[in-house]
Amino acid sequence: MTDNGTRVIEVRTSARETLVDVTRDVAEEVARSGVAEGLAHVWCPHTTAGITVNEAADPDVAADIVTALRRLVPPDGGFRHREGNADAHVEASLVGSAALVPVSGGRLALGTWQGVFFCEFDGPRTRRVEVRLLGR
Ligand code: ZN
């Protein structure tokens, strides 16, 4: 944990585009924080990755999200960005950089099938996820 209370989770991704379930890591930070009632702000400080909440029970859902984003934003889509990873930047913006998850009874108050996913669009890389707890 940093001086300002930010908790950092390191995520190693294994493919160019993949969703990584980080629910357990976020839940551990909630437990360590001692916050019982409030919000967990899960933040991705990268421009070619993001955060989303979706079904964690069936891993095919995460794979389908990757497939759908690839269809929407093909790598050879005629983009201008010279770095060659414009598709990854666009996908990151579509997904968004953060999730705000309720905390209740000291635990993440996710729906039965929900999980928090780190969304990699330009891996494999070592990435960071920042968690900030707001509450009491
Ligand atoms: Zn770029």
XYZ file of N, CA and C and ligand atoms in Angstrom:
409
model
N 0.854 -1.202 0.000
C 0.000 0.000 0.000
C 0.884 1.244 0.000
N 0.524 2.239 -0.792
C 1.292 3.479 -0.844
C 0.872 4.392 0.311
N 1.618 5.486 0.489
C 1.374 6.417 1.601
C -0.038 6.996 1.564
N -0.579 7.167 0.356
C -1.907 7.784 0.267
C -3.044 6.763 0.342
N -2.715 5.533 0.677
C -3.763 4.530 0.855
C -4.116 3.742 -0.393
N -3.439 4.032 -1.495
C -3.695 3.271 -2.719
C -3.075 1.885 -2.605
N -3.866 0.881 -2.950
C -3.393 -0.503 -2.933
C -3.152 -0.929 -4.365
N -1.998 -1.550 -4.611
C -1.606 -1.894 -5.981
C -1.569 -3.409 -6.149
N -2.245 -3.868 -7.190
C -2.241 -5.285 -7.556
C -1.447 -5.402 -8.853
N -0.467 -6.311 -8.875
C 0.289 -6.545 -10.099
C -0.383 -7.662 -10.890
N -0.571 -7.420 -12.180
C -1.216 -8.421 -13.044
C -0.274 -8.749 -14.194
N 0.072 -10.008 -14.350
C 0.875 -10.441 -15.513
C -0.068 -11.056 -16.527
N -0.128 -10.456 -17.703
C -1.037 -10.981 -18.722
C -0.262 -11.884 -19.674
N -0.978 -12.809 -20.306
C -0.320 -13.871 -21.059
C -0.658 -13.842 -22.549
N -1.407 -12.852 -22.994
C -1.781 -12.766 -24.408
C -1.942 -11.302 -24.782
N -2.032 -11.021 -26.073
C -2.210 -9.621 -26.486
C -3.537 -9.092 -25.973
N -4.613 -9.896 -26.135
C -5.928 -9.477 -25.673
C -6.487 -10.566 -24.776
N -6.751 -10.211 -23.541
C -7.285 -11.196 -22.603
C -7.914 -10.477 -21.411
N -8.916 -11.128 -20.834
C -9.504 -10.611 -19.598
C -9.011 -11.476 -18.445
N -8.528 -10.829 -17.388
C -8.000 -11.534 -16.224
C -8.915 -11.249 -15.036
N -9.428 -12.302 -14.426
C -10.312 -12.153 -13.262
C -9.475 -11.739 -12.052
N -9.670 -10.521 -11.566
C -8.907 -10.025 -10.414
C -9.793 -9.884 -9.179
N -10.953 -10.506 -9.205
C -11.911 -10.368 -8.094
C -11.284 -10.745 -6.747
N -10.582 -11.876 -6.733
C -10.002 -12.346 -5.467
C -8.963 -11.359 -4.935
N -8.137 -10.812 -5.845
C -7.118 -9.842 -5.428
C -7.764 -8.580 -4.869
N -8.821 -8.113 -5.534
C -9.512 -6.908 -5.052
C -10.164 -7.201 -3.700
N -10.777 -8.382 -3.569
C -11.437 -8.763 -2.316
C -10.431 -8.818 -1.164
N -9.206 -9.294 -1.453
C -8.163 -9.336 -0.416
C -7.808 -7.931 0.052
N -7.745 -6.991 -0.888
C -7.424 -5.608 -0.503
C -8.557 -5.000 0.325
N -9.782 -5.339 -0.006
C -10.921 -4.870 0.792
C -10.802 -5.416 2.215
N -10.510 -6.714 2.335
C -10.399 -7.341 3.662
C -9.280 -6.694 4.467
N -8.121 -6.458 3.824
C -6.978 -5.851 4.520
C -7.263 -4.423 4.944
N -8.109 -3.734 4.197
C -8.361 -2.313 4.476
C -9.164 -2.107 5.749
N -9.967 -3.092 6.124
C -10.830 -2.932 7.288
C -12.093 -2.139 7.004
N -12.264 -1.697 5.762
C -13.490 -0.963 5.416
C -14.659 -1.951 5.361
N -15.738 -1.623 6.093
C -16.893 -2.527 6.146
C -18.015 -2.072 5.216
N -18.212 -0.761 5.156
C -19.302 -0.216 4.336
C -18.746 0.906 3.468
N -18.894 0.785 2.167
C -18.397 1.846 1.294
C -18.274 1.392 -0.135
N -17.176 1.820 -0.763
C -16.966 1.548 -2.187
C -15.507 1.186 -2.433
N -15.301 0.275 -3.352
C -13.950 -0.020 -3.833
C -13.833 0.563 -5.235
N -12.894 1.483 -5.386
C -12.626 2.067 -6.697
C -11.453 1.301 -7.299
N -11.707 0.612 -8.389
C -10.692 -0.219 -9.042
C -10.278 0.504 -10.314
N -8.998 0.872 -10.379
C -8.535 1.780 -11.423
C -7.408 1.161 -12.237
N -7.470 1.344 -13.541
C -6.414 0.880 -14.447
C -5.634 2.085 -14.963
N -4.349 2.231 -14.583
C -3.578 3.409 -14.993
C -2.831 3.204 -16.312
N -3.459 2.520 -17.262
C -2.825 2.220 -18.556
C -3.750 2.656 -19.696
N -3.162 2.989 -20.847
C -3.971 3.478 -21.975
C -4.380 2.378 -22.948
N -3.851 1.176 -22.768
C -4.235 0.064 -23.653
C -4.769 -1.113 -22.839
N -5.384 -0.802 -21.724
C -6.005 -1.820 -20.863
C -7.142 -1.140 -20.119
N -8.004 -1.938 -19.509
C -9.141 -1.356 -18.800
C -9.661 -2.278 -17.725
N -10.801 -1.892 -17.167
C -11.457 -2.647 -16.089
C -12.923 -2.826 -16.468
N -13.447 -4.018 -16.256
C -14.881 -4.212 -16.425
C -15.401 -5.203 -15.392
N -16.702 -5.173 -15.176
C -17.372 -6.145 -14.302
C -18.308 -6.953 -15.197
N -18.162 -8.276 -15.129
C -19.060 -9.126 -15.900
C -19.051 -10.534 -15.316
N -19.634 -11.468 -16.035
C -19.766 -12.827 -15.504
C -18.408 -13.510 -15.324
N -18.209 -14.047 -14.115
C -16.959 -14.743 -13.808
C -17.155 -16.253 -13.713
N -18.412 -16.714 -13.746
C -18.674 -18.148 -13.568
C -18.271 -18.942 -14.811
N -18.635 -18.444 -15.990
C -18.308 -19.134 -17.235
C -17.212 -18.354 -17.952
N -15.995 -18.898 -18.032
C -14.881 -18.165 -18.669
C -15.116 -17.854 -20.142
N -16.077 -18.544 -20.765
C -16.399 -18.247 -22.164
C -16.947 -16.831 -22.328
N -17.555 -16.275 -21.286
C -18.088 -14.915 -21.385
C -16.942 -13.926 -21.591
N -15.886 -14.061 -20.805
C -14.724 -13.174 -20.961
C -14.114 -13.354 -22.353
N -14.022 -14.596 -22.808
C -13.478 -14.857 -24.149
C -14.372 -14.236 -25.218
N -15.680 -14.294 -25.021
C -16.604 -13.704 -25.991
C -16.487 -12.183 -26.034
N -16.226 -11.570 -24.889
C -16.041 -10.112 -24.859
C -14.811 -9.741 -25.686
N -13.734 -10.496 -25.525
C -12.525 -10.254 -26.321
C -12.834 -10.417 -27.811
N -13.560 -11.478 -28.161
C -13.919 -11.727 -29.567
C -14.748 -10.586 -30.138
N -15.721 -10.122 -29.363
C -16.603 -9.046 -29.834
C -15.836 -7.746 -30.021
N -14.929 -7.425 -29.073
C -14.151 -6.190 -29.200
C -13.216 -6.252 -30.409
N -12.651 -7.430 -30.652
C -11.760 -7.599 -31.810
C -12.540 -7.385 -33.114
N -13.788 -7.873 -33.146
C -14.627 -7.667 -34.329
C -14.956 -6.194 -34.538
N -15.258 -5.521 -33.425
C -15.604 -4.101 -33.488
C -14.417 -3.247 -33.896
N -13.235 -3.616 -33.404
C -12.033 -2.787 -33.580
C -10.897 -3.647 -34.139
N -10.901 -3.899 -35.444
C -9.838 -4.738 -36.019
C -8.485 -4.021 -35.966
N -7.398 -4.770 -35.746
C -6.062 -4.158 -35.665
C -5.697 -3.391 -36.930
N -6.206 -3.844 -38.104
C -5.884 -3.185 -39.373
C -7.019 -2.250 -39.794
N -7.548 -1.509 -38.842
C -8.714 -0.679 -39.087
C -8.421 0.671 -39.721
N -7.230 0.852 -40.247
C -6.899 2.114 -40.903
C -6.674 3.256 -39.935
N -6.067 2.972 -38.810
C -5.857 3.988 -37.767
C -4.604 4.815 -38.042
N -4.513 5.971 -37.408
C -3.398 6.900 -37.630
C -2.263 6.741 -36.631
N -2.559 6.321 -35.417
C -1.568 6.237 -34.328
C -0.352 5.429 -34.781
N 0.838 6.050 -34.719
C 2.024 5.441 -35.324
C 2.579 4.262 -34.538
N 2.187 4.150 -33.301
C 2.736 3.073 -32.469
C 2.225 1.697 -32.907
N 1.160 1.673 -33.722
C 0.668 0.407 -34.235
C -0.297 -0.317 -33.314
N -0.681 0.321 -32.217
C -1.597 -0.345 -31.283
C -2.870 0.474 -31.067
N -3.285 1.180 -32.123
C -4.486 2.019 -32.017
C -5.708 1.204 -31.600
N -5.799 -0.039 -32.117
C -6.948 -0.882 -31.746
C -7.004 -1.075 -30.230
N -5.840 -1.259 -29.619
C -5.801 -1.470 -28.166
C -6.266 -0.215 -27.418
N -5.869 0.968 -27.906
C -6.315 2.219 -27.269
C -7.839 2.354 -27.378
N -8.387 2.047 -28.557
C -9.835 2.184 -28.760
C -10.588 1.191 -27.876
N -10.117 -0.045 -27.837
C -10.769 -1.057 -26.988
C -10.738 -0.640 -25.519
N -9.606 -0.064 -25.093
C -9.498 0.382 -23.697
C -10.530 1.468 -23.397
N -10.749 2.361 -24.359
C -11.747 3.407 -24.134
C -13.161 2.855 -24.126
N -13.415 1.843 -24.948
C -14.755 1.243 -24.960
C -15.067 0.587 -23.615
N -14.074 -0.065 -23.039
C -14.272 -0.779 -21.768
C -14.272 0.194 -20.582
N -13.419 1.195 -20.632
C -13.300 2.138 -19.524
C -12.165 1.785 -18.593
N -11.765 2.766 -17.778
C -10.574 2.621 -16.941
C -10.861 2.228 -15.509
N -12.130 2.127 -15.118
C -12.407 1.915 -13.695
C -13.714 1.184 -13.466
N -13.820 0.605 -12.294
C -15.097 0.088 -11.800
C -15.237 0.561 -10.354
N -16.462 0.837 -9.967
C -16.767 1.235 -8.596
C -17.681 0.148 -8.037
N -17.150 -0.612 -7.080
C -17.874 -1.781 -6.579
C -18.298 -1.531 -5.133
N -19.577 -1.766 -4.801
C -20.015 -1.566 -3.420
C -19.335 -2.546 -2.473
N -19.061 -2.065 -1.263
C -18.524 -2.907 -0.192
C -19.557 -2.935 0.921
N -19.940 -4.136 1.343
C -20.934 -4.276 2.401
C -20.535 -5.443 3.306
N -20.604 -5.219 4.600
C -20.202 -6.267 5.537
C -18.737 -6.652 5.374
N -17.913 -5.709 4.919
C -16.488 -5.975 4.746
C -16.143 -6.776 3.503
N -17.130 -6.965 2.640
C -16.896 -7.773 1.429
C -17.394 -7.038 0.189
N -16.835 -7.403 -0.962
C -17.340 -6.869 -2.223
C -18.789 -7.323 -2.392
N -19.674 -6.378 -2.662
C -21.098 -6.711 -2.817
C -21.401 -6.918 -4.294
N -20.770 -7.918 -4.873
C -21.002 -8.252 -6.284
C -22.218 -9.152 -6.395
N -22.849 -9.148 -7.558
C -23.910 -10.099 -7.840
C -23.339 -11.511 -7.907
N -24.220 -12.481 -7.812
C -23.811 -13.887 -7.743
C -22.805 -14.270 -8.825
N -23.029 -13.809 -10.037
C -22.190 -14.257 -11.152
C -21.138 -13.235 -11.551
N -21.100 -12.114 -10.845
C -20.197 -11.043 -11.263
C -18.771 -11.231 -10.762
N -17.836 -10.768 -11.572
C -16.438 -10.679 -11.181
C -15.845 -9.404 -11.737
N -14.698 -8.993 -11.191
C -13.994 -7.806 -11.665
C -12.855 -8.286 -12.570
N -12.795 -7.735 -13.770
C -11.798 -8.179 -14.748
C -10.847 -7.054 -15.135
N -9.560 -7.397 -15.165
C -8.575 -6.548 -15.822
C -8.598 -6.922 -17.296
N -8.715 -5.923 -18.171
C -8.851 -6.167 -19.608
C -7.561 -5.748 -20.303
N -6.821 -6.719 -20.770
C -5.563 -6.458 -21.496
C -5.842 -6.394 -22.991
N -5.348 -5.323 -23.648
C -5.524 -5.214 -25.100
C -4.211 -5.071 -25.858
N -3.090 -5.026 -25.135
C -1.794 -4.905 -25.807
C -0.712 -5.634 -25.022
N -1.017 -6.860 -24.643
C -0.083 -7.661 -23.868
C 0.749 -8.556 -24.772
N 1.423 -9.539 -24.195
C 1.506 -9.735 -22.741
C 2.432 -8.720 -22.072
N 2.029 -8.311 -20.883
C 2.800 -7.323 -20.119
C 2.554 -7.549 -18.640
N 3.352 -6.852 -17.833
C 3.071 -6.767 -16.407
C 2.377 -5.429 -16.186
N 1.217 -5.480 -15.571
C 0.363 -4.299 -15.419
C 0.064 -4.046 -13.954
N -0.534 -2.884 -13.688
C -0.956 -2.530 -12.329
C -2.452 -2.275 -12.300
N -3.048 -2.676 -11.214
C -4.425 -2.292 -10.919
C -4.374 -1.600 -9.563
N -4.963 -0.414 -9.475
C -4.969 0.339 -8.224
C -6.352 0.252 -7.577
N -6.363 0.009 -6.284
C -7.623 -0.086 -5.547
C -7.614 0.966 -4.447
N -8.666 1.761 -4.407
C -8.838 2.749 -3.348
C -10.160 2.465 -2.653
N -10.119 2.385 -1.340
C -11.312 2.089 -0.551
C -11.860 3.376 0.027
N -13.154 3.590 -0.205
C -13.838 4.770 0.318
C -14.912 4.258 1.269
N -14.877 4.680 2.493
C -15.921 4.234 3.430
C -15.401 4.144 4.840
N -16.087 3.374 5.635
C -15.737 3.264 7.066
C -15.752 1.812 7.502
Zn -0.045 3.492 -28.501
